[in-house]
Backbone as CSV, one residue per row, in Angstrom:
resi,resn,N_x,N_y,N_z,CA_x,CA_y,CA_z,C_x,C_y,C_z
1,MET,98.401,121.216,86.724,98.071,120.037,87.036,97.115,119.574,88.050
2,ARG,95.445,119.456,88.967,95.092,118.790,89.221,95.971,117.666,89.892
3,THR,95.460,117.561,91.195,95.809,116.473,91.792,94.527,115.224,92.698
4,ILE,94.774,114.656,93.166,93.497,113.475,94.293,93.825,114.804,95.215
5,LYS,94.382,115.342,95.887,95.034,115.934,96.922,93.557,117.005,96.733
6,ASP,94.058,117.852,95.166,92.938,118.990,94.920,92.429,118.455,95.054
7,LEU,91.965,117.645,94.605,90.112,117.278,94.177,89.428,116.528,95.650
8,LEU,90.087,115.801,95.835,89.638,115.789,97.861,89.450,117.110,98.714
9,SER,90.791,117.899,98.627,90.348,119.516,99.358,88.984,119.583,99.524
10,LYS,88.489,120.069,97.749,87.155,120.633,97.158,85.219,119.710,97.242
11,THR,86.140,118.209,98.507,85.299,117.965,98.541,85.834,117.238,100.055
12,ASN,84.159,116.696,101.246,84.618,116.254,101.785,84.959,114.266,101.856
13,LEU,85.378,113.950,101.130,85.630,112.992,101.198,87.233,112.540,101.718
14,GLU,87.389,111.584,102.650,87.993,110.785,103.228,88.655,110.129,103.132
15,LEU,90.259,109.286,102.519,90.449,108.060,102.201,90.981,107.560,103.372
16,HIS,90.852,106.413,103.200,91.233,105.563,103.981,91.283,104.198,103.720
17,VAL,92.950,103.477,104.085,93.875,102.125,103.814,93.110,101.583,105.048
18,ILE,93.176,99.747,104.932,93.135,98.827,105.975,93.572,98.102,105.447
19,ASP,94.253,97.106,106.530,94.629,95.812,106.014,93.975,95.042,106.916
20,LEU,93.845,93.359,105.607,92.524,92.966,105.801,93.263,91.184,105.932
21,GLU,92.507,90.448,106.634,93.674,88.856,106.078,93.404,89.020,104.081
22,LEU,92.220,89.810,103.824,92.830,88.917,102.580,93.349,89.716,101.623
23,GLY,93.201,90.585,101.578,94.572,91.553,101.002,94.851,93.393,101.868
24,LYS,94.171,94.104,101.610,93.848,95.300,101.714,93.255,95.745,101.035
25,MET,92.129,97.003,101.623,91.357,96.932,100.940,91.829,99.912,101.304
26,SER,91.395,99.431,99.786,91.157,101.067,99.940,89.859,101.979,99.920
27,TYR,88.830,103.435,100.806,88.061,103.682,100.204,87.941,104.817,100.759
28,PHE,86.797,105.540,100.059,86.191,106.899,101.183,85.498,107.127,101.266
29,GLU,84.932,107.543,102.061,83.878,108.206,102.935,83.408,109.281,103.129
30,VAL,82.241,109.600,103.236,81.785,111.203,103.453,80.825,110.853,103.984
31,GLY,79.940,111.856,105.220,78.398,111.523,104.949,77.891,111.279,107.746
32,THR,77.502,111.711,108.283,77.314,111.274,109.310,77.223,110.208,109.569
33,ARG,77.613,109.141,110.213,76.978,106.851,110.753,75.546,107.809,111.739
34,LYS,75.328,108.594,111.456,73.434,109.280,111.967,73.110,108.317,111.461
35,ASN,73.717,108.973,109.661,71.845,108.803,108.381,72.370,107.785,107.907
36,PRO,71.709,106.996,106.461,71.520,105.540,106.298,72.583,105.460,105.577
37,SER,73.117,104.380,105.565,74.436,104.043,105.013,74.647,103.276,103.423
38,LEU,74.907,104.246,102.046,75.393,103.738,101.282,76.767,103.398,100.862
39,VAL,76.661,101.361,100.285,78.008,101.859,99.941,78.495,100.516,98.746
40,PHE,79.116,101.717,98.207,79.696,101.573,96.167,80.365,100.870,95.882
41,LEU,80.421,99.823,95.034,81.976,99.807,94.197,81.430,99.951,93.049
42,HIS,82.844,100.372,92.502,82.642,101.013,90.783,82.301,100.082,89.869
43,GLY,82.754,99.738,88.466,82.937,99.469,87.843,84.302,99.020,87.026
44,PHE,84.953,98.447,85.984,85.813,96.937,85.993,86.174,98.442,85.829
45,GLY,87.664,98.667,86.021,89.060,99.438,84.937,88.470,101.049,85.855
46,THR,88.047,101.016,86.684,88.414,102.098,87.247,88.249,102.429,88.590
47,ASN,87.668,103.471,89.026,88.342,103.891,91.462,86.928,104.168,91.762
48,ALA,87.187,103.975,93.232,85.805,104.641,94.299,85.245,106.016,93.911
49,LEU,86.416,106.900,92.881,86.356,108.113,92.647,85.713,107.998,91.595
50,ASP,85.409,107.442,91.088,83.800,106.979,90.433,81.780,107.493,91.031
51,PHE,83.006,107.817,91.318,81.090,107.856,92.435,81.453,109.306,92.912
52,SER,82.616,109.765,93.031,82.176,111.043,94.230,81.562,111.880,93.064
53,GLN,81.289,112.410,92.308,79.216,113.209,91.430,78.867,113.735,93.023
54,ILE,77.761,111.913,92.621,77.315,111.330,93.496,77.265,111.482,94.828
55,ALA,78.444,111.344,95.081,78.705,111.173,96.985,78.745,112.573,97.229
56,GLN,79.014,113.649,96.155,79.064,115.394,96.771,77.348,115.595,97.209
57,ARG,76.219,115.210,96.020,74.393,115.141,95.957,74.792,114.323,97.704
58,LEU,74.693,113.387,97.938,73.833,112.791,98.347,74.649,112.601,99.569
59,GLU,75.280,113.857,100.355,76.723,113.927,101.231,75.571,113.975,102.854
60,ASN,74.719,115.323,102.187,73.552,115.748,103.230,72.559,114.851,103.971
61,ASN,72.575,113.798,103.397,71.444,113.029,104.279,72.214,111.576,104.069
62,PHE,73.541,111.149,103.338,73.427,109.904,103.730,75.260,109.493,104.514
63,HIS,75.028,108.872,105.255,76.978,107.894,105.437,77.271,106.929,104.077
64,ILE,78.222,107.264,103.067,78.651,107.400,101.945,79.535,106.377,101.848
65,ILE,80.008,105.479,101.417,81.623,104.524,101.841,81.811,104.303,99.985
66,LEU,82.908,104.480,99.610,83.083,103.759,97.880,84.306,103.733,98.248
67,ILE,84.134,102.298,97.699,84.895,101.024,97.670,85.667,100.420,97.160
68,ASP,87.551,100.534,96.241,88.077,100.845,95.566,87.951,99.485,95.166
69,LEU,88.113,98.064,94.879,88.053,97.055,93.718,89.367,96.742,94.166
70,PRO,89.748,94.878,94.224,91.084,95.210,94.527,91.848,95.290,92.824
71,TYR,93.272,95.771,93.294,93.405,96.602,92.071,93.457,98.209,91.673
72,SER,92.504,98.711,92.103,92.262,99.852,92.121,92.990,100.898,93.797
73,GLY,93.301,101.518,93.347,93.249,102.833,94.132,94.770,101.618,95.224
74,GLU,93.482,101.467,96.566,95.180,100.634,97.489,94.696,99.450,97.359
75,SER,93.649,98.723,97.102,93.586,97.670,97.194,93.765,96.333,97.186
76,ASN,94.214,95.179,97.433,94.496,94.360,97.045,93.821,93.226,97.209
77,LEU,93.771,91.629,97.054,93.353,90.720,97.046,94.409,89.557,97.344
78,TYR,94.614,88.883,98.296,96.083,88.531,98.345,95.530,87.205,97.710
79,TYR,96.609,85.223,97.605,96.716,84.479,97.989,95.263,83.855,96.980
80,THR,95.841,83.904,96.272,94.246,83.330,95.258,94.360,84.459,93.382
81,ASP,94.222,83.638,93.012,94.253,83.368,91.296,92.944,83.495,91.111
82,SER,91.576,83.596,91.159,90.136,83.697,91.478,89.758,84.831,92.202
83,TYR,89.019,85.562,90.672,88.010,86.007,91.277,86.705,86.896,91.074
84,LYS,87.106,85.533,91.471,85.186,84.968,91.186,84.125,85.493,92.117
85,PRO,82.630,86.284,91.934,81.568,86.602,93.491,82.314,86.241,94.637
86,LEU,82.027,84.923,94.067,82.658,84.541,95.814,83.563,85.247,96.199
87,GLU,84.823,85.333,95.427,86.282,85.385,96.181,85.735,87.020,97.002
88,ILE,85.331,87.952,95.775,85.339,89.782,96.052,84.154,89.878,97.078
89,SER,83.251,88.854,97.434,82.551,89.166,98.439,82.498,88.839,99.563
90,GLU,83.702,87.992,99.844,84.163,87.252,100.930,85.242,88.912,101.444
91,TRP,86.157,89.421,100.703,87.479,90.192,100.950,86.425,91.587,101.460
92,LEU,85.258,91.806,100.376,83.822,92.732,100.608,83.705,92.655,102.198
93,LYS,83.567,91.238,102.538,82.831,91.654,103.824,83.581,91.139,104.785
94,GLU,84.372,91.311,105.002,85.688,91.268,105.917,86.382,92.623,105.956
95,GLY,86.442,93.211,105.298,86.409,94.917,104.843,85.192,95.665,105.430
96,LEU,84.271,96.000,105.059,83.488,95.815,106.208,83.009,95.986,107.355
97,GLU,82.987,94.408,107.871,83.132,94.738,109.248,84.324,94.989,110.240
98,ILE,85.181,95.984,109.159,86.501,96.319,110.169,86.352,97.880,109.678
99,ILE,85.344,98.014,108.509,84.678,99.569,108.578,83.880,99.408,109.741
100,GLY,83.635,98.759,109.743,82.048,99.150,110.904,80.777,99.796,110.226
101,VAL,80.254,99.213,109.608,79.195,99.387,109.674,78.314,98.043,109.149
102,SER,77.260,97.317,109.969,76.375,96.035,109.640,75.119,96.640,108.743
103,GLN,74.332,98.380,109.061,73.296,98.613,108.318,73.628,98.953,107.170
104,PHE,73.230,98.795,105.709,73.461,99.705,105.261,72.812,99.469,103.490
105,HIS,72.954,99.717,102.422,72.180,99.631,100.982,73.127,99.433,100.201
106,LEU,73.531,97.842,99.762,74.696,97.839,98.560,74.755,98.278,97.452
107,ILE,75.306,99.128,96.241,75.313,99.560,95.306,76.740,99.044,94.273
108,GLY,75.339,98.776,93.347,77.430,98.041,92.493,77.400,98.618,91.420
109,HIS,78.264,98.791,90.404,77.970,99.420,88.948,78.710,98.244,88.009
110,SER,78.191,97.919,86.717,78.274,97.023,86.208,78.787,95.923,86.664
111,ILE,80.019,95.379,86.495,79.894,93.694,86.408,80.450,93.586,88.621
112,SER,80.224,95.028,89.131,80.021,95.269,90.612,78.645,95.119,90.784
113,ALA,77.766,94.287,89.973,76.363,94.397,90.780,75.912,93.268,90.768
114,HIS,76.662,91.581,90.182,76.886,90.834,90.374,78.047,90.472,91.068
115,TYR,79.274,90.735,92.245,79.804,91.187,93.140,78.140,91.248,94.413
116,ILE,77.713,92.270,94.966,76.862,92.292,95.804,75.623,91.398,95.291
117,PHE,75.147,91.428,94.333,74.511,90.271,94.758,74.283,88.384,95.140
118,ASP,76.319,88.388,95.178,76.733,87.171,95.721,76.907,87.687,97.402
119,TYR,77.097,88.226,97.407,77.654,89.499,98.998,75.933,89.283,99.290
120,ALA,74.591,89.132,98.790,73.571,89.515,99.224,72.835,88.808,99.535
121,SER,73.521,86.975,98.754,72.725,85.805,99.123,73.217,85.441,99.798
122,ARG,73.837,85.634,101.116,74.666,85.393,102.092,75.410,86.132,103.478
123,ASN,75.126,87.058,103.108,74.795,88.409,104.232,74.073,89.371,103.945
124,LYS,73.535,89.736,104.831,72.138,90.705,105.083,72.695,92.506,104.522
125,VAL,71.815,92.919,104.023,72.066,94.255,103.375,70.970,94.914,103.884
126,LEU,70.033,95.966,103.621,68.924,96.585,103.805,68.440,96.182,102.652
127,SER,69.209,96.703,101.386,68.649,97.203,99.925,70.088,96.205,98.877
128,LEU,69.792,96.258,97.935,71.011,95.971,96.122,70.244,96.847,95.385
129,ILE,71.291,98.036,94.550,70.455,98.884,93.709,72.004,97.941,93.046
130,ALA,71.277,97.717,91.673,72.689,97.444,90.566,72.380,98.981,89.142
131,LEU,73.970,99.891,88.885,73.764,100.729,87.985,73.973,99.491,86.787
132,ASP,72.949,99.404,86.094,72.897,98.501,85.100,74.488,97.914,84.936
133,GLY,74.146,96.608,85.253,74.898,95.862,85.508,73.610,94.337,86.407
134,GLY,74.080,93.398,86.386,73.689,92.222,86.900,72.581,91.669,86.510
135,TYR,72.580,91.927,84.980,70.997,91.605,84.210,71.308,90.812,82.478
136,LEU,71.874,91.527,82.131,73.154,91.128,81.072,72.982,90.631,80.318
137,LYS,73.280,88.897,79.858,73.945,87.950,79.983,74.773,88.510,78.436
138,PRO,75.437,88.593,78.290,76.393,88.807,77.087,76.559,87.857,76.329
139,ASN,75.901,86.569,76.029,76.025,86.169,74.786,75.189,86.630,74.273
140,MET,74.121,87.397,75.134,72.962,86.769,74.072,73.533,88.825,73.456
141,LEU,73.881,89.249,72.930,74.692,90.080,72.073,74.397,89.736,70.960
142,GLU,74.630,89.885,69.625,74.485,89.445,68.539,76.638,89.419,68.092
143,GLY,77.104,88.379,68.178,78.371,88.663,67.250,78.879,88.605,68.870
144,TYR,78.645,88.422,69.769,79.593,88.137,71.271,80.859,87.028,71.312
145,SER,81.754,87.448,71.913,82.464,86.077,72.107,83.463,86.215,73.132
146,LEU,83.550,85.750,74.109,83.771,85.285,75.053,85.326,85.759,74.339
147,GLU,86.227,85.385,73.903,87.089,85.157,73.284,88.261,86.493,73.379
148,GLU,86.932,86.952,71.970,87.314,88.397,71.513,87.551,89.048,72.471
149,GLU,86.705,89.406,73.678,86.814,90.074,74.924,87.470,89.987,75.394
150,LEU,87.945,88.861,75.844,88.805,88.830,76.146,90.682,89.180,75.424
151,LYS,90.973,89.239,74.960,91.651,89.173,74.090,91.541,91.010,72.795
152,VAL,90.438,92.519,73.493,90.504,92.912,73.064,90.447,93.444,74.695
153,THR,90.087,93.445,75.718,90.893,94.062,77.025,91.838,93.869,77.612
154,ALA,92.877,92.701,77.187,94.078,92.821,77.104,94.777,93.443,76.704
155,GLU,94.282,93.872,75.113,95.437,94.766,74.467,94.607,96.012,74.929
156,ILE,93.594,96.213,75.569,93.164,97.916,76.186,94.312,97.908,77.701
157,ILE,94.244,97.456,78.179,95.443,96.862,79.167,97.402,97.320,79.275
158,ARG,97.650,96.608,77.984,99.343,96.619,77.070,99.656,97.931,76.497
159,GLN,97.863,99.158,75.975,98.059,99.660,75.590,97.979,101.470,76.297
160,SER,97.378,100.799,77.435,97.059,101.650,77.957,97.625,102.635,79.514
161,LYS,99.496,103.505,78.003,100.260,103.803,79.024,101.199,104.635,78.808
162,TYR,101.752,106.024,79.329,102.131,106.884,79.395,103.608,106.766,79.333
163,LYS,104.519,107.934,78.458,105.349,108.649,78.815,106.219,108.534,80.157
164,SER,104.551,109.598,81.003,105.378,110.988,81.724,104.183,111.243,82.246
165,GLU,103.308,111.843,83.142,102.617,112.936,83.788,102.451,113.714,82.721
166,GLN,103.355,114.464,81.750,102.877,116.027,80.994,102.404,115.165,79.500
167,HIS,103.036,113.059,79.187,102.555,112.377,78.221,101.272,112.095,79.086
168,PHE,100.564,112.243,79.671,99.481,111.826,80.036,98.116,112.813,80.526
169,PHE,98.855,113.998,80.532,98.234,114.720,80.983,97.751,115.887,79.025
170,ASP,98.651,115.168,78.547,98.348,116.271,77.394,97.319,115.447,76.176
171,SER,97.421,114.107,77.013,96.635,113.225,75.623,95.062,113.881,76.094
172,HIS,94.667,113.853,77.504,93.215,113.937,77.846,93.502,115.935,77.519
173,GLN,93.469,116.485,77.041,93.103,118.095,77.470,91.371,117.613,77.149
174,SER,90.971,117.287,76.205,89.650,117.432,76.345,88.411,117.159,76.823
175,TRP,89.007,116.580,78.331,88.641,116.155,79.358,88.664,117.529,80.894
176,THR,87.751,117.107,81.357,87.654,117.971,82.671,88.463,117.946,83.913
177,GLU,89.084,119.061,84.492,89.975,118.678,86.071,89.039,117.142,86.604
178,ASN,87.875,117.505,86.677,88.521,115.848,88.183,88.536,114.863,86.673
179,GLU,88.047,114.388,85.837,87.910,113.269,84.742,89.345,113.238,85.639
180,PHE,90.441,113.978,84.351,91.807,113.518,84.831,92.044,113.413,85.552
181,VAL,90.838,113.788,86.710,92.137,113.152,88.361,91.249,112.019,88.909
182,ILE,90.819,111.344,88.161,89.398,110.558,88.663,90.767,108.996,87.434
183,ALA,90.559,109.698,86.533,91.918,109.099,85.783,92.629,108.988,85.792
184,ARG,93.509,109.679,86.329,95.048,109.390,86.138,95.354,108.899,88.323
185,ARG,94.200,108.001,88.578,93.988,107.426,89.361,94.753,105.463,89.374
186,ASN,94.297,105.878,88.163,93.506,104.403,87.354,95.388,103.499,86.906
187,TYR,96.109,104.429,87.478,97.666,104.593,86.587,98.623,104.554,88.121
188,LYS,99.371,103.580,87.916,100.656,103.627,88.958,101.978,104.126,88.148
189,SER,103.303,104.624,88.651,103.945,105.085,88.219,105.147,103.960,87.793
190,SER,106.346,103.780,86.830,106.727,102.657,86.951,107.963,102.820,85.889
191,ASP,109.505,102.111,85.228,109.646,102.494,85.017,109.403,102.646,83.189
192,GLU,109.093,102.396,82.747,108.239,102.747,80.995,107.038,103.026,81.947
193,GLY,107.562,104.465,82.620,106.569,105.993,83.127,105.100,105.751,83.440
194,LEU,103.974,105.771,82.850,102.763,105.068,83.138,101.707,103.939,83.371
195,ILE,101.808,103.415,83.514,101.310,102.302,83.506,99.876,101.822,84.045
196,PHE,98.415,101.171,84.048,97.194,101.040,84.211,97.873,99.953,85.757
197,SER,97.112,100.239,86.344,97.132,99.629,88.342,96.889,98.555,88.062
198,LEU,95.473,98.063,86.937,95.256,96.618,86.808,95.407,96.059,85.939
199,PRO,96.182,94.891,86.444,97.313,93.747,85.947,96.811,92.933,85.028
200,GLU,97.398,93.412,83.637,96.691,92.236,82.396,96.261,91.017,82.711
201,ASN,96.373,90.093,83.192,96.293,88.777,83.873,95.316,88.561,84.738
202,ILE,95.043,90.197,85.486,94.370,90.314,86.723,92.490,90.255,85.617
203,ALA,92.702,91.278,85.165,91.242,92.228,83.920,90.750,91.540,82.912
204,VAL,91.654,90.431,82.957,91.322,89.405,81.865,90.528,87.675,82.647
205,GLN,91.437,87.790,84.225,90.716,86.722,85.302,89.132,87.562,85.351
206,MET,89.225,89.144,85.883,87.900,88.404,85.927,86.734,89.282,85.205
207,ILE,87.463,88.901,83.750,86.090,89.102,82.666,85.773,87.436,82.913
208,LYS,86.854,86.363,83.157,86.219,85.116,82.329,85.348,84.677,84.061
209,ASP,85.927,85.366,85.404,85.049,84.475,86.831,83.762,85.260,86.633
210,THR,83.600,86.771,85.642,82.099,86.856,85.609,81.366,86.004,84.280
211,ALA,81.696,85.384,83.605,82.038,85.037,81.558,79.894,84.790,82.132
212,ASP,80.047,83.976,83.331,78.546,82.945,83.362,77.356,83.920,84.088
213,CYS,78.055,85.160,84.329,76.437,85.626,85.622,75.917,85.968,84.368
214,PRO,74.242,86.166,84.982,73.755,86.766,86.106,73.593,85.282,86.496
215,ASP,74.308,84.697,87.868,74.138,82.993,88.589,72.334,83.109,88.492
216,TYR,72.036,82.551,87.990,70.079,82.720,88.633,70.023,81.845,90.355
217,ASP,71.010,80.964,90.554,70.737,79.881,91.534,71.151,80.990,92.476
218,VAL,72.389,82.252,92.582,72.784,82.730,93.708,71.419,84.105,93.264
219,ILE,71.160,84.950,92.708,69.159,85.193,93.359,69.066,84.906,93.756
220,GLN,68.671,83.641,93.652,66.984,83.490,93.993,67.527,82.949,94.777
221,GLN,68.087,83.277,96.054,69.563,83.324,97.728,68.941,84.792,98.566
222,ILE,68.755,85.670,97.433,68.792,87.073,98.131,67.436,87.151,98.718
223,MET,67.028,87.307,99.386,65.589,87.651,100.737,66.032,89.663,100.784
224,PHE,66.718,90.540,99.959,66.454,91.526,100.011,65.653,91.984,99.045
225,PRO,65.353,93.701,99.545,65.297,93.947,98.350,66.161,95.107,96.942
226,ILE,65.201,94.549,95.543,66.583,94.656,94.343,65.792,95.450,94.272
227,LEU,67.098,97.261,93.246,65.991,97.869,92.075,67.375,97.828,91.493
228,ILE,67.245,98.177,89.793,68.500,97.683,88.497,67.797,98.946,87.921
229,LEU,68.782,99.917,87.936,68.749,101.685,87.074,69.346,101.474,85.716
230,ARG,68.796,101.047,84.263,69.159,99.751,83.045,69.304,101.395,82.326
231,SER,70.242,101.376,81.541,70.337,102.312,80.167,69.695,101.885,79.390
232,SER,69.377,102.492,78.549,68.695,103.133,76.490,69.777,103.316,76.357
233,LEU,70.687,103.137,75.869,71.612,103.693,74.123,72.839,102.575,74.606
234,PRO,72.907,102.218,73.439,72.733,102.171,72.108,71.475,101.433,72.214
235,ALA,70.281,101.954,71.833,68.866,101.889,71.200,68.499,100.628,70.779
236,GLU,69.379,100.031,69.871,69.195,98.337,69.076,69.430,97.885,70.107
237,ILE,70.177,97.184,71.552,69.601,96.443,71.749,68.787,96.148,73.439
238,ASN,68.217,97.715,73.238,66.762,97.448,74.608,66.365,96.210,74.505
239,HIS,65.942,95.746,73.134,65.001,94.651,73.545,65.370,92.913,73.448
240,ILE,67.427,93.002,73.439,68.029,92.104,74.451,67.591,93.104,75.803
241,ARG,68.018,93.816,76.392,68.180,94.346,77.704,66.339,93.893,78.450
242,GLU,65.368,93.694,77.970,64.388,93.726,78.559,63.834,92.660,78.134
243,HIS,64.653,91.790,77.327,64.483,90.049,77.319,64.536,89.493,79.064
244,CYS,66.549,90.036,78.699,66.935,89.581,79.966,67.429,89.911,81.273
245,VAL,65.871,91.534,81.274,65.050,91.134,82.106,63.485,90.608,82.696
246,GLU,63.554,90.369,82.085,62.584,88.892,81.958,62.872,87.745,82.160
247,VAL,63.412,87.806,81.866,65.026,86.327,82.514,64.490,86.264,84.065
248,PHE,65.603,87.494,84.262,65.593,87.446,86.039,64.699,88.025,86.256
249,LYS,63.606,87.963,86.510,62.077,88.480,87.346,61.813,87.118,87.127
250,GLU,62.176,86.278,86.456,61.370,84.894,87.166,62.695,83.847,87.782
251,TYR,63.453,84.680,88.611,63.688,83.617,89.147,63.655,84.610,90.761
252,LYS,63.210,86.306,90.445,63.561,87.342,91.690,62.692,88.324,91.767
253,GLU,61.753,88.107,92.098,61.340,89.679,92.276,62.464,91.065,92.627
254,VAL,62.406,91.797,91.424,63.253,92.529,90.785,61.957,94.229,90.903
255,GLU,62.417,95.309,90.671,61.904,97.321,89.837,62.856,97.550,89.081
256,VAL,63.152,98.067,88.276,63.908,98.003,87.548,62.970,99.232,86.707
257,VAL,64.433,100.082,86.048,64.068,101.741,86.135,64.874,101.676,85.160
258,THR,64.196,102.220,83.229,65.221,102.542,82.542,65.100,104.385,83.080
259,LEU,66.313,104.261,82.778,66.804,105.590,82.128,66.724,106.355,80.823
260,GLU,66.163,107.166,80.701,66.343,107.628,79.270,66.660,108.233,78.939
261,GLN,67.750,108.088,77.771,68.998,109.099,77.173,69.907,108.739,77.894
262,SER,70.482,107.461,78.433,71.345,106.519,79.413,72.256,105.939,79.137
263,GLU,73.464,106.057,79.014,74.986,105.228,79.054,74.970,104.719,79.745
264,HIS,75.658,103.337,79.382,76.210,102.907,80.329,76.828,102.914,82.045
265,ASP,77.487,104.130,81.741,77.866,104.507,83.780,76.849,106.051,83.146
266,ILE,75.928,105.623,83.542,75.173,105.996,83.996,74.469,107.025,85.005
267,HIS,76.084,106.840,85.789,76.193,107.773,87.050,76.863,108.182,86.375
268,HIS,77.589,108.618,85.586,77.777,110.044,84.603,76.876,110.583,83.148
269,SER,76.178,110.178,82.575,75.015,110.153,82.163,74.121,110.652,82.185
270,ASN,73.303,110.637,83.821,71.639,110.738,83.874,72.278,110.613,85.715
271,VAL,73.265,111.706,86.204,73.807,111.645,87.434,72.815,111.594,88.157
272,ASP,71.722,113.041,87.985,71.127,113.940,89.031,69.571,112.606,88.561
273,ASP,69.646,112.392,87.286,68.205,110.725,88.030,68.830,110.190,88.581
274,VAL,69.659,109.306,88.705,71.008,108.837,89.620,70.747,108.364,90.954
275,VAL,70.771,110.128,91.489,71.128,110.642,92.393,68.599,110.464,93.079
276,VAL,68.039,110.898,92.160,67.288,111.191,92.712,66.782,109.466,92.908
277,LYS,66.835,108.685,92.043,65.814,107.272,92.198,66.898,106.249,93.625
278,LEU,68.233,107.392,94.084,68.700,106.787,94.840,67.774,107.154,95.988
279,ASN,67.637,108.467,96.160,67.060,108.965,97.441,65.421,108.016,97.654
280,ASP,64.591,108.451,96.441,63.466,107.935,96.516,62.897,106.184,96.776
281,TRP,64.197,105.594,96.344,64.365,104.332,97.313,64.194,103.603,98.082
282,VAL,64.905,104.757,98.573,66.252,104.161,99.665,65.080,104.963,101.275
283,ASN,64.385,106.150,100.626,63.036,106.716,102.151,62.068,106.047,101.553
284,ASN,61.555,105.401,100.357,60.700,104.948,100.416,60.859,102.843,100.568
285,LEU,62.003,102.807,101.210,61.886,101.585,101.927,61.422,101.604,103.602
286,LYS,61.716,103.019,104.105,62.240,102.949,105.905,60.923,102.671,106.001
């Protein structure tokens, strides 16, 4: 049974944990700081190693930082019951200042696109790259209900538990070893066995606190280039995606690229395409 240590031994990723006034931040770093810096924020309910495939493909040409959001890995956010983009971006700002990166491209998947937009509305970045996030209004989807999403989120968290390490392993035998290790990092040991690291109440609050996003007032304040790489599956909601992109463009100039036959986790379903687009975007901005 492979462990996180085994996975890291096959990469050049280095794990760091830093204390902040606002909490704690864990992150992985790879590549020389002489190269352009890319800072990644993962999506909801996963962790920084979700970007490990991309990091391995980009590390020779970039300096890469993969950050664990609060309650992923060793990260935490103290003294607050709010997880609005403002709170996350302030936490991010403090962490990046301690890490010592001042010029970087900021990349966020899914919910983290809202966090990077908020950050860039008040702080300097070289550019922003949203991976299938930051443009879609959930209430545009037919039958969508925030109340139902909160209910489903809470139920998923409650059910995400395993009696033992072996139970976890046996439940996911179809996964690759890397998928298993990355997913295992989303859980912590308890008297009940393995439970999800992201507490139910905080998971629900994170969804509530981005329910009105994208915030176009925030987006209008961004003075830096934005690239959105968006998914194309399921195809039946592409007309909604396209409408939301057009609304976004009314507030901020943005380059949008649709990756064909791509799912929401485009950095998995279309990892090679994402790597090419990131390379091209950064190189064309030089």
